[in-house]
XYZ file of C-alpha atoms in Angstrom:
674
model
C -48.936 30.483 4.144
C -46.401 30.095 1.263
C -42.868 29.152 2.162
C -40.501 32.130 2.454
C -36.782 31.692 1.498
C -33.731 34.031 1.666
C -30.605 33.702 -0.561
C -27.106 34.514 0.082
C -23.641 34.331 -1.837
C -21.600 31.312 -1.718
C -18.557 31.629 0.393
C -17.584 27.938 0.705
C -18.521 27.483 4.046
C -22.111 26.245 3.613
C -23.062 22.627 3.564
C -25.964 20.746 2.431
C -24.887 18.939 -0.862
C -24.406 15.508 0.457
C -23.623 12.768 -1.865
C -26.631 11.072 -3.019
C -27.806 8.470 -5.594
C -27.829 10.849 -8.612
C -24.271 11.963 -7.890
C -22.920 8.478 -7.156
C -24.766 7.338 -10.565
C -22.897 10.052 -12.422
C -19.685 8.928 -11.092
C -20.485 5.360 -12.081
C -21.665 6.023 -15.739
C -17.919 5.468 -17.118
C -17.366 2.427 -15.164
C -20.735 1.058 -15.977
C -20.146 1.634 -19.731
C -16.528 0.185 -19.453
C -17.331 -2.873 -17.569
C -20.951 -3.337 -18.732
C -21.717 -4.759 -15.091
C -23.314 -2.823 -12.176
C -21.562 -5.178 -9.536
C -18.236 -4.634 -11.291
C -18.660 -1.000 -11.336
C -19.589 -0.794 -7.859
C -16.563 -2.689 -6.796
C -14.279 -0.467 -8.883
C -15.698 2.695 -7.317
C -15.558 1.126 -3.993
C -11.914 0.608 -4.634
C -10.975 3.969 -6.258
C -13.290 6.164 -4.103
C -15.252 9.305 -5.506
C -15.956 12.899 -5.473
C -19.311 14.465 -3.787
C -20.856 17.323 -5.083
C -18.778 19.717 -2.746
C -15.730 18.277 -4.217
C -14.862 16.405 -1.232
C -12.961 13.081 -1.960
C -14.482 10.026 -0.652
C -12.026 7.613 0.279
C -11.969 4.349 -1.498
C -10.806 0.765 -0.232
C -7.309 1.278 -1.659
C -6.815 4.388 0.115
C -8.470 3.054 3.343
C -6.245 -0.085 3.383
C -3.062 2.050 2.775
C -4.051 4.418 5.681
C -4.790 1.109 7.873
C -1.225 -0.063 6.992
C 0.649 2.886 8.073
C -1.655 2.856 11.494
C -0.336 -0.491 11.868
C 3.263 0.344 11.190
C 3.392 3.363 13.409
C 2.194 1.590 16.489
C 4.578 -1.299 15.693
C 7.373 1.229 15.036
C 7.107 3.244 17.915
C 6.271 0.526 20.725
C 8.178 -1.797 22.842
C 6.619 -5.069 23.896
C 9.411 -5.492 26.388
C 7.897 -2.509 28.413
C 5.302 -4.941 29.916
C 8.195 -6.144 31.957
C 10.290 -3.133 32.322
C 7.502 -1.321 34.036
C 7.152 -4.178 36.453
C 10.770 -4.482 36.871
C 11.377 -0.996 37.557
C 8.719 -0.732 40.251
C 10.128 -3.882 41.898
C 13.539 -2.455 41.876
C 12.433 0.838 43.394
C 10.703 -0.994 46.223
C 13.758 -2.963 47.113
C 15.884 0.154 46.991
C 13.531 1.434 49.387
C 13.760 -1.525 51.588
C 17.692 -1.309 51.556
C 17.528 2.398 52.493
C 15.341 1.593 55.467
C 17.715 -1.538 56.669
C 20.676 1.093 56.579
C 18.617 3.519 58.399
C 17.352 0.755 60.957
C 21.033 -0.217 61.435
C 22.377 3.072 61.903
C 19.762 4.217 64.511
C 20.585 0.845 66.468
C 24.302 1.526 66.286
C 23.810 5.229 67.634
C 21.617 4.298 70.327
C 24.389 3.080 72.650
C 22.686 -0.306 73.120
C 25.414 -3.046 72.247
C 22.675 -5.795 72.308
C 20.306 -3.829 69.884
C 23.198 -2.868 67.672
C 24.237 -6.684 67.387
C 20.673 -7.947 66.483
C 20.098 -5.003 64.015
C 23.465 -6.066 62.343
C 22.476 -9.638 62.211
C 19.031 -8.781 60.946
C 20.386 -6.241 58.303
C 22.858 -9.128 57.124
C 20.141 -11.657 56.558
C 17.724 -9.140 54.779
C 20.528 -7.974 52.711
C 21.464 -11.513 51.790
C 17.924 -12.506 50.798
C 17.727 -9.498 48.588
C 21.121 -10.077 46.984
C 19.975 -13.536 46.239
C 16.642 -12.803 44.748
C 16.352 -14.413 41.121
C 16.526 -12.245 38.146
C 12.864 -13.161 36.817
C 9.800 -11.375 37.528
C 7.932 -14.420 39.107
C 11.122 -15.293 40.931
C 11.455 -12.041 42.560
C 7.591 -11.890 43.615
C 7.906 -15.354 45.173
C 10.948 -14.223 47.107
C 9.418 -11.094 48.334
C 6.095 -12.941 49.256
C 8.115 -14.437 52.071
C 10.351 -11.766 52.885
C 10.064 -9.919 56.291
C 10.071 -6.073 55.160
C 11.964 -3.682 57.481
C 9.942 -0.736 55.704
C 6.240 -0.689 56.393
C 6.003 1.764 53.260
C 8.144 -0.745 51.001
C 5.855 -3.419 52.281
C 2.632 -1.782 51.348
C 4.084 -0.786 48.027
C 4.815 -4.239 47.150
C 1.202 -5.368 48.380
C -0.104 -2.839 46.059
C 1.907 -3.931 43.015
C 1.013 -7.485 43.514
C -2.768 -6.645 43.882
C -2.440 -4.492 40.624
C -0.769 -7.323 38.817
C -3.522 -9.719 39.672
C -6.106 -7.352 38.755
C -4.476 -6.902 35.316
C -3.866 -10.693 34.952
C -7.617 -11.233 35.968
C -8.712 -8.665 33.672
C -6.605 -10.358 30.932
C -8.656 -13.521 31.433
C -11.968 -11.682 31.441
C -10.889 -9.687 28.343
C -10.540 -13.022 26.571
C -14.000 -14.075 27.555
C -15.825 -10.854 27.208
C -15.472 -7.018 27.209
C -18.147 -6.356 29.883
C -16.382 -6.862 33.107
C -14.203 -4.431 34.956
C -12.720 -4.366 38.229
C -13.343 -7.765 39.053
C -14.193 -8.625 42.559
C -13.809 -12.140 44.116
C -17.403 -12.770 43.613
C -17.195 -11.741 40.180
C -14.402 -14.082 39.657
C -16.328 -17.007 41.266
C -19.019 -16.405 39.018
C -16.911 -16.207 35.681
C -15.601 -19.693 36.700
C -19.251 -20.936 36.732
C -19.784 -19.094 33.516
C -16.744 -20.648 32.029
C -17.556 -24.189 33.186
C -21.112 -23.837 31.778
C -19.539 -22.311 28.427
C -17.158 -25.407 27.836
C -20.238 -27.723 28.489
C -22.423 -25.887 26.061
C -19.487 -26.041 23.652
C -19.064 -29.734 23.956
C -22.714 -30.337 23.623
C -22.841 -28.178 20.394
C -19.723 -30.159 18.845
C -21.896 -33.370 19.708
C -24.643 -31.978 17.751
C -26.927 -31.862 20.976
C -29.110 -28.953 21.997
C -26.619 -26.536 23.736
C -29.178 -24.702 25.775
C -28.006 -21.432 24.406
C -31.155 -19.396 25.528
C -30.730 -20.649 29.153
C -26.882 -19.944 29.285
C -27.754 -16.384 27.979
C -30.508 -15.766 30.295
C -28.136 -16.469 33.538
C -24.745 -15.071 32.060
C -25.664 -12.753 29.438
C -24.231 -10.011 31.032
C -20.811 -11.064 30.227
C -21.423 -10.456 26.499
C -22.634 -6.878 25.769
C -22.655 -7.575 21.997
C -26.015 -9.737 22.693
C -24.886 -12.800 20.346
C -28.237 -14.017 18.868
C -26.843 -17.682 18.389
C -24.117 -20.145 20.062
C -22.043 -19.880 16.959
C -21.864 -15.980 17.136
C -21.007 -16.027 20.855
C -18.119 -18.633 20.176
C -16.908 -16.729 17.019
C -16.771 -13.538 19.335
C -14.888 -15.379 22.156
C -12.639 -16.822 19.535
C -11.401 -13.132 18.199
C -10.856 -11.942 21.662
C -8.650 -14.708 22.598
C -6.898 -14.827 19.287
C -5.964 -11.425 19.797
C -4.666 -12.308 23.315
C -2.657 -15.157 21.915
C -1.166 -13.036 19.333
C 0.189 -10.993 22.405
C 1.734 -14.174 23.707
C 3.149 -15.077 20.352
C 4.742 -11.495 19.939
C 7.115 -12.079 22.934
C 10.282 -13.615 23.041
C 10.421 -17.161 24.523
C 11.922 -15.899 27.708
C 9.209 -13.194 28.010
C 6.509 -15.659 27.365
C 7.785 -17.834 30.053
C 8.008 -15.184 32.663
C 4.476 -14.291 32.027
C 3.189 -17.728 32.424
C 5.262 -18.104 35.475
C 4.036 -14.933 36.893
C 0.714 -15.763 35.968
C 0.910 -19.040 37.881
C 2.558 -17.394 40.790
C 0.042 -14.536 41.292
C -3.431 -16.432 40.121
C -3.134 -19.681 42.094
C -6.479 -20.635 40.587
C -5.709 -23.913 38.920
C -9.396 -24.455 38.278
C -10.040 -21.292 36.451
C -6.478 -21.699 34.384
C -7.907 -25.228 33.326
C -11.208 -23.856 32.245
C -9.417 -21.305 30.198
C -6.684 -23.551 28.637
C -9.778 -26.165 27.741
C -11.875 -23.263 26.302
C -9.040 -21.985 24.324
C -8.184 -25.477 22.819
C -11.800 -25.838 21.879
C -11.957 -22.691 20.110
C -8.932 -23.063 18.291
C -10.258 -26.388 16.776
C -13.658 -24.658 15.795
C -12.003 -21.394 14.224
C -8.505 -22.419 12.783
C -9.157 -19.452 10.484
C -8.654 -16.853 13.547
C -4.822 -17.079 12.755
C -3.888 -18.406 16.309
C -0.177 -18.276 15.380
C -0.118 -14.637 14.487
C 2.228 -12.290 16.029
C 3.402 -8.740 15.611
C 7.167 -7.364 15.373
C 7.401 -4.361 17.781
C 10.495 -2.505 16.943
C 10.236 0.768 18.719
C 11.605 2.373 21.764
C 8.653 3.532 23.683
C 7.851 0.958 26.466
C 4.342 -0.146 26.938
C 2.793 -1.116 30.257
C 1.013 -4.288 30.933
C -2.552 -2.586 30.173
C -0.992 -0.746 27.257
C 0.099 -3.749 25.639
C -3.078 -5.686 25.973
C -5.032 -2.568 24.401
C -2.393 -2.451 21.578
C -2.838 -6.164 20.888
C -6.673 -5.658 21.014
C -6.405 -2.831 18.510
C -4.120 -4.629 16.230
C -6.455 -7.377 16.118
C -9.462 -5.275 15.172
C -7.076 -3.756 12.505
C -6.436 -7.258 11.089
C -10.208 -7.803 11.103
C -11.045 -4.491 9.431
C -8.273 -5.193 6.867
C -9.650 -8.572 6.124
C -13.089 -7.181 5.705
C -12.154 -4.495 3.301
C -9.890 -6.822 1.313
C -12.666 -9.419 0.807
C -15.686 -7.246 0.446
C -17.477 -8.002 -2.921
C -20.199 -5.258 -2.636
C -20.654 -2.031 -0.991
C -23.297 -3.645 1.199
C -20.617 -6.127 2.546
C -19.040 -3.227 4.488
C -21.923 -2.642 6.569
C -20.745 -5.393 8.529
C -17.742 -2.982 9.871
C -17.916 -1.744 13.261
C -17.987 1.845 12.702
C -17.181 2.861 16.127
C -13.848 0.644 16.213
C -12.998 2.372 12.602
C -13.539 5.839 14.174
C -11.207 5.027 16.976
C -8.711 3.426 14.937
C -8.530 5.581 11.681
C -10.438 8.762 12.462
C -13.909 10.321 11.606
C -13.138 11.104 7.781
C -12.245 7.105 7.274
C -15.360 6.091 9.047
C -17.665 8.532 7.334
C -16.138 7.257 3.895
C -16.998 3.611 4.892
C -20.436 4.360 5.881
C -21.208 6.302 2.671
C -19.631 3.093 0.486
C -21.843 0.855 2.743
C -25.011 2.736 1.699
C -24.286 3.169 -1.862
C -26.074 0.150 -3.275
C -29.148 1.103 -1.097
C -29.453 4.522 -2.277
C -29.174 3.412 -5.971
C -31.914 1.070 -5.192
C -34.108 3.373 -3.441
C -33.636 6.032 -6.267
C -34.809 3.392 -8.859
C -31.673 3.038 -10.596
C -30.577 -0.423 -10.000
C -32.390 -3.725 -8.852
C -31.434 -7.038 -7.563
C -32.034 -9.844 -10.141
C -31.252 -13.490 -9.367
C -28.398 -12.377 -6.957
C -26.729 -9.663 -9.165
C -27.539 -5.993 -9.625
C -29.127 -4.814 -12.863
C -29.721 -1.485 -14.350
C -33.426 -0.383 -14.162
C -34.942 1.319 -17.250
C -34.676 4.387 -15.200
C -31.008 3.767 -14.845
C -30.570 2.932 -18.428
C -32.199 6.232 -19.543
C -30.044 8.142 -17.099
C -26.948 6.684 -18.428
C -27.596 7.808 -21.929
C -28.635 11.241 -20.455
C -25.383 11.546 -18.726
C -23.433 10.336 -22.001
C -25.356 12.997 -24.109
C -24.995 15.895 -21.595
C -21.231 15.084 -21.431
C -20.772 15.111 -25.050
C -22.788 18.033 -25.583
C -20.916 20.008 -22.977
C -17.517 19.281 -24.705
C -18.809 20.683 -28.057
C -17.323 24.008 -28.990
C -19.406 27.052 -29.320
C -19.097 26.908 -33.142
C -20.348 23.470 -33.431
C -24.045 22.497 -32.663
C -25.330 22.392 -29.183
C -28.281 21.425 -27.476
C -30.488 24.286 -27.501
C -34.134 24.108 -28.124
C -36.330 26.955 -29.310
C -39.615 27.816 -27.977
C -41.311 27.594 -31.382
C -41.853 24.663 -33.790
C -39.159 24.291 -36.328
C -39.556 23.024 -39.796
C -39.990 19.415 -40.002
C -42.481 19.045 -37.119
C -46.227 18.940 -37.069
C -48.613 18.795 -34.078
C -50.436 15.362 -33.510
C -52.825 17.209 -31.136
C -51.648 14.792 -28.394
C -49.532 15.287 -25.146
C -46.923 13.630 -23.142
C -45.245 13.902 -19.809
C -42.034 16.144 -20.091
C -39.044 14.164 -20.151
C -35.323 15.613 -20.024
C -34.315 16.520 -23.719
C -37.746 17.095 -24.815
C -38.373 20.524 -26.553
C -40.117 22.505 -23.927
C -43.344 23.215 -25.642
C -45.829 23.226 -22.957
C -49.534 22.009 -23.255
C -50.803 24.849 -20.609
C -54.225 23.296 -20.118
C -52.987 19.740 -19.342
C -50.214 21.125 -17.031
C -52.441 23.430 -15.052
C -54.780 20.526 -14.768
C -52.392 18.131 -13.411
C -51.195 20.779 -10.823
C -54.597 21.147 -9.839
C -55.249 17.464 -9.319
C -52.011 17.135 -7.674
C -52.756 19.960 -5.143
C -56.418 18.336 -4.504
C -54.796 14.991 -3.552
C -52.645 16.901 -1.016
C -55.419 18.530 0.539
C -54.814 22.134 -0.840
C -57.721 23.997 -2.362
C -56.440 27.733 -2.323
C -54.753 29.654 -5.096
C -52.354 30.428 -6.479
C -51.696 27.302 -8.078
C -48.123 25.973 -7.483
C -46.681 24.181 -10.383
C -44.069 21.466 -9.997
C -41.830 19.889 -12.611
C -43.911 16.707 -12.549
C -47.070 18.510 -13.663
C -45.398 19.466 -16.910
C -46.897 17.985 -19.966
C -45.801 19.035 -23.672
C -47.352 18.906 -26.916
C -46.299 15.799 -28.918
C -45.030 16.589 -32.329
C -44.063 14.020 -35.233
C -41.215 14.740 -37.733
C -42.317 15.029 -41.152
C -39.102 13.369 -42.161
C -37.958 10.081 -40.738
C -34.515 8.803 -40.316
C -33.517 5.019 -39.833
C -29.795 4.784 -38.407
C -28.012 1.557 -37.629
C -24.864 2.033 -35.429
C -22.224 -0.367 -35.860
C -20.039 -0.577 -32.882
C -16.484 -2.207 -33.148
C -16.193 -4.836 -30.252
C -12.740 -6.303 -31.428
C -10.113 -6.528 -28.799
C -8.037 -3.740 -30.184
C -10.702 -1.184 -29.061
C -9.810 -1.616 -25.360
C -6.246 -1.953 -26.046
C -5.934 1.321 -27.629
C -8.362 2.981 -25.170
C -11.051 3.508 -27.927
C -13.666 1.347 -26.459
C -15.208 3.677 -23.589
C -15.565 6.702 -26.028
C -17.150 4.654 -28.658
C -19.725 2.993 -26.341
C -20.639 6.458 -24.670
C -21.215 7.766 -27.951
C -23.635 4.778 -28.695
C -25.553 5.406 -25.464
C -25.777 9.316 -26.216
C -27.012 8.544 -29.621
C -29.497 6.260 -28.581
C -30.781 8.768 -25.758
C -30.598 11.405 -28.522
C -32.998 9.745 -30.632
C -35.194 8.227 -28.435
C -35.879 11.497 -26.618
C -35.838 14.191 -29.263
C -36.624 12.372 -32.507
C -38.899 9.324 -31.022
C -40.332 8.395 -34.392
C -36.627 7.730 -35.995
C -35.378 4.192 -35.654
C -31.855 3.216 -34.401
C -30.439 -0.084 -34.596
C -27.408 -1.466 -32.933
C -24.682 -4.033 -34.439
C -21.599 -5.044 -32.551
C -18.911 -6.769 -34.580
C -15.590 -8.341 -33.844
C -14.922 -11.742 -35.385
C -18.628 -11.984 -36.173
C -21.370 -9.432 -35.748
C -24.453 -9.643 -33.714
C -27.544 -7.432 -33.253
C -28.001 -5.638 -29.815
C -30.998 -4.083 -28.222
C -30.815 -0.897 -26.473
C -31.361 -2.739 -22.926
C -28.313 -4.748 -23.956
C -25.976 -1.753 -24.750
C -24.980 -0.777 -21.202
C -23.760 -4.435 -20.352
C -21.952 -4.945 -23.964
C -18.322 -5.596 -23.684
C -15.554 -6.087 -25.999
C -14.726 -9.753 -27.454
C -11.860 -11.483 -26.484
C -11.147 -12.617 -30.075
C -9.141 -11.328 -32.880
C -10.762 -10.068 -36.030
C -12.933 -6.904 -37.345
C -15.759 -8.444 -39.139
C -17.307 -5.329 -41.378
C -18.663 -7.702 -43.832
C -20.970 -9.672 -41.361
C -21.868 -6.299 -39.762
C -23.167 -4.609 -42.956
C -24.930 -7.609 -43.835
C -26.859 -7.413 -40.528
C -27.241 -3.770 -40.535
C -28.696 -3.868 -44.361
C -31.258 -6.492 -42.893
C -32.407 -4.433 -40.159
C -32.767 -1.391 -42.317
C -34.826 -3.268 -45.156
C -37.481 -3.256 -42.650
C -37.465 0.427 -42.042
C -38.690 3.483 -43.927
C -37.170 7.106 -44.239
C -33.502 8.303 -45.003
C -31.269 5.229 -44.119
C -27.774 5.286 -42.899
C -25.128 3.200 -41.169
C -22.575 4.935 -38.644
C -19.624 2.666 -38.126
C -17.286 3.412 -35.445
C -14.110 1.335 -35.745
C -10.303 1.163 -35.318
C -9.232 -1.348 -37.777
C -9.312 -2.568 -41.204
C -11.362 -5.590 -42.143
C -9.557 -8.636 -41.159
C -12.527 -11.037 -40.950
C -15.600 -12.014 -43.058
C -18.294 -14.825 -43.269
C -17.461 -17.580 -45.989
C -20.159 -18.904 -48.486
C -20.168 -21.939 -45.858
C -21.476 -19.562 -43.172
C -18.122 -19.720 -41.313
C -15.941 -16.717 -39.899
C -12.621 -16.495 -41.569
C -9.996 -14.195 -40.105
C -6.572 -13.245 -41.278
C -4.080 -10.342 -40.609
C -2.979 -8.583 -42.640
C -6.369 -8.308 -44.244
C -6.667 -11.200 -46.873
C -7.847 -10.161 -50.375
C -11.016 -12.233 -50.192
C -11.895 -10.571 -46.903
C -11.714 -6.875 -48.464
C -13.530 -8.080 -51.383
C -16.438 -9.615 -49.564
C -16.674 -6.251 -47.234
C -16.835 -4.070 -50.551
C -19.428 -6.279 -52.188
C -21.649 -5.880 -49.098
C -20.857 -1.936 -49.336
C -22.193 -2.124 -53.071
C -25.392 -3.795 -51.772
C -25.950 -1.093 -48.926
C -25.178 1.418 -51.853
C -28.024 -0.207 -54.176
C -30.465 -0.243 -50.993
C -29.807 3.570 -50.767
C -28.116 3.369 -47.324
C -25.551 6.023 -46.856
C -22.459 4.670 -44.655
C -20.817 7.181 -42.528
C -17.276 5.720 -41.104
C -15.711 7.014 -38.055
C -12.079 5.974 -37.987
C -10.193 6.243 -34.854
C -6.514 6.515 -34.912
C -6.445 5.561 -38.604
C -3.216 5.000 -40.108
C -2.407 4.596 -43.659
C -3.834 1.367 -44.815
C -6.971 1.716 -42.474
C -7.348 5.446 -44.061
C -7.272 4.203 -47.524
C -9.642 1.644 -47.129
C -12.268 3.897 -45.375
C -11.799 6.437 -48.133
C -12.349 3.812 -51.047
C -15.503 2.608 -49.248
C -16.792 6.170 -49.104
C -16.195 6.759 -52.519
C -18.140 3.636 -53.578
C -21.041 4.393 -51.169
C -21.011 8.391 -51.174
C -21.034 8.371 -47.528
C -18.510 10.432 -45.558
C -15.315 9.619 -43.816
C -14.160 10.973 -40.496
C -10.625 10.382 -39.042
C -10.522 11.414 -35.421
C -9.354 10.341 -31.896
C -11.387 9.216 -28.809
C -11.333 12.627 -27.341
C -13.320 14.254 -30.187
C -15.272 11.155 -31.321
C -18.409 12.347 -29.711
C -18.352 15.597 -31.399
C -17.947 14.321 -34.860
C -20.909 11.743 -34.376
C -23.497 13.955 -32.836
C -22.685 17.053 -35.240
C -22.749 15.038 -38.258
C -25.994 13.416 -36.972
C -27.779 16.579 -36.065
C -26.422 18.116 -39.248
C -27.939 15.360 -41.300
C -31.344 15.924 -39.479
C -31.228 19.564 -40.386
C -30.639 18.724 -43.978
C -33.496 16.235 -44.164
C -35.646 19.002 -42.518
C -34.652 21.574 -45.193
C -35.302 18.911 -48.194
C -38.657 17.935 -46.499
C -39.805 21.787 -46.560
C -38.564 22.203 -50.036
C -40.406 19.055 -51.305
C -43.654 20.256 -49.584
């Protein structure tokens, strides 16, 4: 059965136009033309982002880095690391207050009992307990040390204190574990014993690795792999993951005041009491700091807020800030979209939200999409345009220029009938964008039948696909030979003329190769000297970092190219400067500004040679001032060509319209001569 489709009006809520390779390539076209380098264009797009077909903005690295910076500043501005101790202090003070209240109640009950001896004993006990509480040190470790040996009057206060100590031990243990792995939660004594064994084995493996011996990584992971859910594939990867976690915890210590660090260390010593475990941790930390000095072990954060963080909150905040630093380092140093694939998208989503993660995922897939579409390919470690990519750049440039033409000017509108100047060659070709849509029905239907048979379909009706289209090949009765002279001097990018000029060059090449395939187009770039360019080189060509506008050399090369061609010959020159350089009789370039008399004379002599060879020179002057305008007009009078004084914004209009008008005139002249 044939597929059935239903249609409805677009209301802005429908989705389905994902950002694909074609859309990305359309966005890349200007960057590719300006930089002439696929990798550079992709890096620029990575930095600036892009817009998909739905008009949704895909965040670039600049925007993502700014968002990351704001996230970090917000956390630092709102939080207070001192809350780690405030929370514990407040709870200890509350326990002490409850104990004092219980002491007062016990003394009051004894005094009201009528038993003198009981009252005396209760008063002595109350004095002893209150003195013990009054003499407690101010630091947390000292308070806990004193309360450990204190004889509580209140059973509830004693229970609360024991629960607090257990909670602190669990948090400190978890801090140690978090420096090792993210796998263990709610550690039991058995887990702690096994972790000590794991750390001893880990330090031994690390020492073997440093000595260049076989560290026994596979055996270690087989026994202790459950500590490491990331499932590292080598000892280097395992150690790097651990170094990242320990560096984050070290950053928390570095962010504290000296007094806070001392309190935490003493508190840890007081509560943990496991010297072997702490020694193993210190040994591991020292080894990892030597192996990974780039982990910024001295890093610290300046918390300036008022919201106190609890112990667990502080450790999570340090982990998040460490993850932000790693992500920032990745984003700043990514040299290509594929490098972004190393980002942990779950962490990005947690730190920055779904939109940022989606943008990063799309940026990371950009290179693969372009390669899968056949638009770019890897060659010797760098990306280059494929023939398909070259054609698409030209098509994009041509489509943009035609879309900018006003309705009164020539447009890209093919007729269904053959026009004057074409004759059938009784041959056909596959349809390509830009071809006149003159279908060869026999071959088109035959292509569809062959395709459907290959797909296993034998029934009618025949379903046509664009890939089946084959058109009648025609040839022009009148052939044109054109050389495009493109100014590559430093003034072109300085005046923002380079991109429009190069876009016109790409569009003109695509127009001639697709709609006038028998015509010839040569390309000459000129600055201090001139050089011949091929169509394949055109997308990558850039301006020259030299001074000089050598029209003389450019006309010489263009004339030599056209001497080998037939038909109507013309040079199209796009420039924004006067002739300031020429080739001396000895073959060396000569430059002078303002233009030297010998440079102007050498250039005009070459114009005369072109004129004698029946080569018309049409010049497009960008931002022409008085002296440039005067030179172009003089050259046009000598040659009989036309002069156009235009701007970067409408350069394409002038060039394409002039070229197509010239083709129409040639066609009319060919019909009259026939």
